[in-house]
Tab-separated table of C-alpha atoms in Angstrom:
chain	number	residue	atom	x	y	z
Y	982	MET	CA	23.444	-20.300	-18.247
Y	983	SER	CA	20.951	-20.657	-21.088
Y	984	THR	CA	20.780	-17.925	-23.717
Y	985	LYS	CA	17.439	-16.300	-24.319
Y	986	LYS	CA	15.907	-16.763	-27.722
Y	987	VAL	CA	15.871	-13.534	-29.728
Y	988	VAL	CA	12.801	-12.671	-31.757
Y	989	THR	CA	13.314	-9.910	-34.308
Y	990	ARG	CA	10.863	-7.079	-34.721
Y	991	GLU	CA	9.943	-8.316	-38.197
Y	992	GLU	CA	9.231	-11.821	-36.941
Y	993	TRP	CA	7.247	-10.486	-33.980
Y	994	GLU	CA	5.107	-8.244	-36.174
Y	995	GLN	CA	4.457	-11.182	-38.506
Y	996	ARG	CA	3.228	-13.206	-35.549
Y	997	LEU	CA	1.019	-10.357	-34.366
Y	998	SER	CA	-0.469	-9.961	-37.828
Y	999	LYS	CA	-1.716	-13.559	-37.662
Y	1000	VAL	CA	-3.710	-12.911	-34.479
Y	1001	ASN	CA	-7.346	-12.336	-35.361
Y	1002	ILE	CA	-9.078	-9.765	-33.170
Y	1003	ASP	CA	-12.646	-8.711	-33.805
Y	1004	LYS	CA	-12.732	-4.923	-34.106
Y	1005	GLN	CA	-16.160	-4.903	-32.493
Y	1006	ASP	CA	-14.651	-6.516	-29.388
Y	1007	ILE	CA	-12.128	-3.663	-29.219
Y	1008	ASN	CA	-14.896	-1.122	-29.719
Y	1009	ARG	CA	-16.917	-2.680	-26.907
Y	1010	LEU	CA	-13.904	-2.421	-24.594
Y	1011	VAL	CA	-13.538	1.255	-25.441
Y	1012	MET	CA	-17.252	1.902	-24.936
Y	1013	ASN	CA	-17.164	0.047	-21.611
Y	1014	TYR	CA	-14.347	2.338	-20.473
Y	1015	LEU	CA	-16.033	5.559	-21.625
Y	1016	VAL	CA	-19.376	4.737	-20.000
Y	1017	ILE	CA	-17.991	3.517	-16.675
Y	1018	GLU	CA	-15.558	6.421	-16.347
Y	1019	GLY	CA	-18.368	8.861	-17.184
Y	1020	TYR	CA	-17.225	10.336	-20.494
Y	1021	LYS	CA	-20.724	10.979	-21.779
Y	1022	ASP	CA	-19.943	13.150	-24.822
Y	1023	ALA	CA	-17.135	10.847	-25.947
Y	1024	ALA	CA	-19.420	7.811	-25.495
Y	1025	GLU	CA	-22.117	9.432	-27.642
Y	1026	GLN	CA	-19.645	10.283	-30.397
Y	1027	PHE	CA	-17.978	6.875	-30.277
Y	1028	SER	CA	-21.358	5.144	-30.422
Y	1029	ALA	CA	-22.292	7.151	-33.517
Y	1030	GLU	CA	-18.978	6.366	-35.215
Y	1031	SER	CA	-18.660	2.699	-34.271
Y	1032	GLY	CA	-22.270	1.587	-34.117
Y	1033	ILE	CA	-21.698	0.179	-30.632
Y	1034	PRO	CA	-24.622	0.854	-28.267
Y	1035	THR	CA	-23.838	2.615	-25.008
Y	1036	LEU	CA	-25.739	-0.084	-23.028
Y	1037	LEU	CA	-26.492	2.478	-20.317
Y	1038	ASP	CA	-28.878	5.421	-20.322
Y	1039	LEU	CA	-26.528	8.330	-21.000
Y	1040	SER	CA	-28.547	10.533	-18.649
Y	1041	SER	CA	-27.287	8.319	-15.809
Y	1042	VAL	CA	-23.747	8.815	-17.105
Y	1043	GLN	CA	-24.250	12.580	-16.913
Y	1044	GLU	CA	-25.494	12.258	-13.347
Y	1045	ARG	CA	-22.348	10.359	-12.399
Y	1046	MET	CA	-20.213	12.938	-14.183
Y	1047	ASP	CA	-21.846	15.734	-12.168
Y	1048	ILE	CA	-21.209	13.855	-8.921
Y	1049	ARG	CA	-17.589	13.126	-9.839
Y	1050	HIS	CA	-17.026	16.759	-10.804
Y	1051	ALA	CA	-18.465	17.923	-7.485
Y	1052	ILE	CA	-16.040	15.694	-5.553
Y	1053	GLN	CA	-13.042	16.667	-7.670
Y	1054	SER	CA	-13.962	20.337	-7.204
Y	1055	GLY	CA	-14.116	19.920	-3.434
Y	1056	ASN	CA	-17.883	20.422	-3.219
Y	1057	VAL	CA	-18.679	17.341	-1.156
Y	1058	ASP	CA	-22.018	18.620	0.155
Y	1059	ASN	CA	-23.284	19.022	-3.399
Y	1060	ALA	CA	-22.040	15.542	-4.285
Y	1061	ILE	CA	-23.904	14.024	-1.335
Y	1062	ASP	CA	-27.097	15.863	-2.325
Y	1063	LEU	CA	-26.784	14.603	-5.902
Y	1064	VAL	CA	-26.210	11.013	-4.750
Y	1065	ASN	CA	-29.227	11.161	-2.442
Y	1066	ASP	CA	-31.357	12.560	-5.271
Y	1067	LEU	CA	-30.211	9.686	-7.455
Y	1068	ASN	CA	-30.600	6.918	-4.862
Y	1069	PRO	CA	-30.539	7.633	-1.103
Y	1070	GLU	CA	-29.948	3.953	-0.316
Y	1071	ILE	CA	-26.408	4.155	-1.723
Y	1072	LEU	CA	-25.124	6.078	1.301
Y	1073	ASP	CA	-27.688	4.762	3.776
Y	1074	THR	CA	-26.498	1.192	3.281
Y	1075	ASP	CA	-22.744	1.829	3.004
Y	1076	PRO	CA	-21.289	3.370	6.188
Y	1077	HIS	CA	-17.721	3.095	4.871
Y	1078	LEU	CA	-18.542	5.103	1.754
Y	1079	PHE	CA	-20.440	7.715	3.769
Y	1080	PHE	CA	-17.473	8.022	6.100
Y	1081	ARG	CA	-15.174	8.499	3.099
Y	1082	LEU	CA	-17.344	11.382	1.918
Y	1083	GLN	CA	-17.438	12.923	5.382
Y	1084	GLN	CA	-13.667	12.547	5.597
Y	1085	GLN	CA	-13.334	14.329	2.259
Y	1086	ARG	CA	-15.593	17.097	3.541
Y	1087	LEU	CA	-13.352	17.474	6.597
Y	1088	ILE	CA	-10.279	17.594	4.362
Y	1089	GLU	CA	-11.845	20.372	2.280
Y	1090	LEU	CA	-12.610	22.416	5.401
Y	1091	ILE	CA	-8.983	22.125	6.474
Y	1092	ARG	CA	-7.736	22.882	2.954
Y	1093	ASN	CA	-9.761	26.108	2.941
Y	1094	GLY	CA	-8.512	27.183	6.371
Y	1095	HIS	CA	-11.844	26.691	8.163
Y	1096	PHE	CA	-10.155	25.149	11.174
Y	1097	GLU	CA	-12.798	25.865	13.825
Y	1098	GLU	CA	-15.527	24.526	11.571
Y	1099	ALA	CA	-13.362	21.479	10.871
Y	1100	LEU	CA	-12.947	20.783	14.582
Y	1101	GLU	CA	-16.680	21.188	15.183
Y	1102	PHE	CA	-17.534	18.957	12.232
Y	1103	ALA	CA	-15.102	16.269	13.371
Y	1104	ALA	CA	-16.478	16.313	16.916
Y	1105	GLU	CA	-20.174	16.370	16.032
Y	1106	GLU	CA	-20.337	14.315	12.840
Y	1107	MET	CA	-17.295	12.090	12.563
Y	1108	ALA	CA	-16.324	11.150	16.103
Y	1109	PRO	CA	-19.687	9.445	16.772
Y	1110	ARG	CA	-19.249	7.387	13.601
Y	1111	GLY	CA	-15.783	6.442	14.791
Y	1112	GLU	CA	-17.308	5.120	17.999
Y	1113	GLU	CA	-19.841	3.082	16.020
Y	1114	HIS	CA	-17.183	1.856	13.605
Y	1115	PRO	CA	-13.754	1.681	15.272
Y	1116	GLU	CA	-12.172	0.781	11.928
Y	1117	PHE	CA	-12.735	4.423	10.880
Y	1118	LEU	CA	-10.727	5.900	13.758
Y	1119	GLU	CA	-7.305	5.551	12.156
Y	1120	GLU	CA	-8.353	7.496	9.062
Y	1121	LEU	CA	-10.046	10.121	11.222
Y	1122	GLU	CA	-6.855	10.540	13.233
Y	1123	ARG	CA	-4.817	10.833	10.030
Y	1124	THR	CA	-7.121	13.561	8.773
Y	1125	MET	CA	-7.082	15.481	12.045
Y	1126	ALA	CA	-3.259	15.346	11.961
Y	1127	LEU	CA	-3.438	17.932	9.166
Y	1128	LEU	CA	-4.362	20.495	11.830
Y	1129	ALA	CA	-1.107	19.916	13.707
Y	1130	PHE	CA	1.034	21.561	11.022
Y	1131	HIS	CA	0.978	25.238	10.107
Y	1132	ASP	CA	2.512	24.336	6.750
Y	1133	THR	CA	0.730	21.241	5.461
Y	1134	GLU	CA	3.705	20.458	3.212
Y	1135	ASP	CA	5.540	19.475	6.398
Y	1136	SER	CA	2.780	17.083	7.399
Y	1137	PRO	CA	3.343	13.323	7.088
Y	1138	VAL	CA	-0.262	13.072	5.874
Y	1139	LYS	CA	-0.029	15.799	3.216
Y	1140	ASP	CA	-1.130	13.214	0.642
Y	1141	LEU	CA	-4.691	13.782	1.885
Y	1142	LEU	CA	-4.576	17.229	0.288
Y	1143	HIS	CA	-3.336	15.986	-3.064
Y	1144	SER	CA	-5.683	15.672	-6.032
Y	1145	GLY	CA	-5.286	11.900	-5.876
Y	1146	GLN	CA	-7.313	11.832	-2.650
Y	1147	ARG	CA	-10.254	13.517	-4.348
Y	1148	GLN	CA	-9.925	11.185	-7.319
Y	1149	SER	CA	-9.860	8.137	-5.043
Y	1150	THR	CA	-13.029	9.278	-3.258
Y	1151	ALA	CA	-14.738	10.060	-6.567
Y	1152	HIS	CA	-13.743	6.661	-7.951
Y	1153	GLU	CA	-15.122	4.815	-4.922
Y	1154	LEU	CA	-18.392	6.743	-5.108
Y	1155	ASN	CA	-18.678	6.161	-8.857
Y	1156	ALA	CA	-18.210	2.412	-8.322
Y	1157	ALA	CA	-20.928	2.364	-5.650
Y	1158	ILE	CA	-23.384	4.138	-7.958
Y	1159	LEU	CA	-22.642	1.676	-10.748
Y	1160	ALA	CA	-23.113	-1.246	-8.351
Y	1161	SER	CA	-26.514	0.133	-7.355
Y	1162	GLN	CA	-27.431	0.122	-11.050
Y	1163	SER	CA	-26.220	-3.492	-11.469
Y	1164	CYS	CA	-23.413	-2.360	-13.785
Y	1165	ASP	CA	-19.719	-3.160	-13.950
Y	1166	GLN	CA	-17.948	-1.112	-11.295
Y	1167	THR	CA	-14.603	-0.888	-13.039
Y	1168	PRO	CA	-13.758	-0.751	-16.755
Y	1169	LYS	CA	-12.300	-3.857	-18.374
Y	1170	LEU	CA	-9.600	-2.080	-20.379
Y	1171	PRO	CA	-7.207	-1.225	-17.492
Y	1172	ASP	CA	-7.346	-4.823	-16.256
Y	1173	LEU	CA	-6.589	-6.058	-19.758
Y	1174	LEU	CA	-3.555	-3.768	-19.936
Y	1175	LYS	CA	-2.342	-5.181	-16.617
Y	1176	VAL	CA	-2.545	-8.651	-18.139
Y	1177	VAL	CA	-0.476	-7.419	-21.089
Y	1178	VAL	CA	2.221	-6.074	-18.760
Y	1179	TRP	CA	2.260	-9.286	-16.704
Y	1180	SER	CA	2.417	-11.456	-19.824
Y	1181	GLN	CA	5.332	-9.469	-21.206
Y	1182	GLU	CA	7.208	-9.823	-17.925
Y	1183	GLN	CA	6.676	-13.585	-17.901
Y	1184	LEU	CA	7.695	-13.994	-21.528
Y	1185	SER	CA	10.792	-11.796	-21.145
Y	1186	GLU	CA	12.226	-14.376	-18.740
Y	1187	HIS	CA	12.526	-16.793	-21.642
Y	1188	MET	CA	13.130	-14.664	-24.725
Y	1189	ASN	CA	14.167	-11.258	-25.967
Y	1190	PHE	CA	11.317	-9.856	-28.010
Y	1191	PRO	CA	9.805	-6.475	-28.987
Y	1192	CYS	CA	7.501	-5.421	-26.156
Y	1193	MET	CA	5.421	-2.372	-25.262
Y	1194	ARG	CA	7.225	-0.441	-22.547
Y	1195	ASP	CA	4.973	2.587	-23.011
Y	1196	LEU	CA	1.359	1.424	-23.215
Y	1197	VAL	CA	0.187	4.898	-24.212
Y	1198	LYS	CA	2.384	5.064	-27.306
Y	1199	ALA	CA	2.364	1.267	-27.838
Y	1200	ASP	CA	5.841	1.451	-29.357
Y	1201	LEU	CA	7.675	-1.865	-29.586
Y	1202	THR	CA	11.179	-2.051	-28.107
Y	1203	HIS	CA	13.248	-5.132	-27.339
Y	1204	SER	CA	13.084	-6.582	-23.846
Y	1205	GLU	CA	16.360	-7.160	-22.029
């Protein structure tokens, strides 16, 4: 069995110090993340400090922030109104996205204990869409399964009531709005971090070197 080469922390840091990275490229990555994720105030401040333009009208960022906040607060009707005010074609031309919003609305009715209204909404608004688009039926059935349990914590579909469900819906809607504005739908920075993780995993098969196990702290510890 071959022994992995060991690279000391000092040697690794020396190698890293020889890599030339343009700070403006890093700043553009950060700005890309702030604008796409809708952090308007942070984008304004970062632009002032770094000199990097926001590339997008920040008023449109605020509009997306308001829509995201509405979804994450459970106010789906308000979110739909805001999207239609911004661009009604977004929902008119994307039946899957509109179904996702209607599903989230149904989830919020169930969350708030409005069971009769939830049943009526499912029958009148969602069931017909399920007939038009059979691929929606499974998700509709999963959502309706929430009504079968008095304590939703016992439900096998309790994940629908978790905050992650709202965040997923908000993320999908945010991406659709960005697409309608001919903008990147996802920030580049998370994908770059995934490449870092993958590269470290590949390299660790051949050598023991200081790697970043915690990307938030960016502390270097030796791979095994």
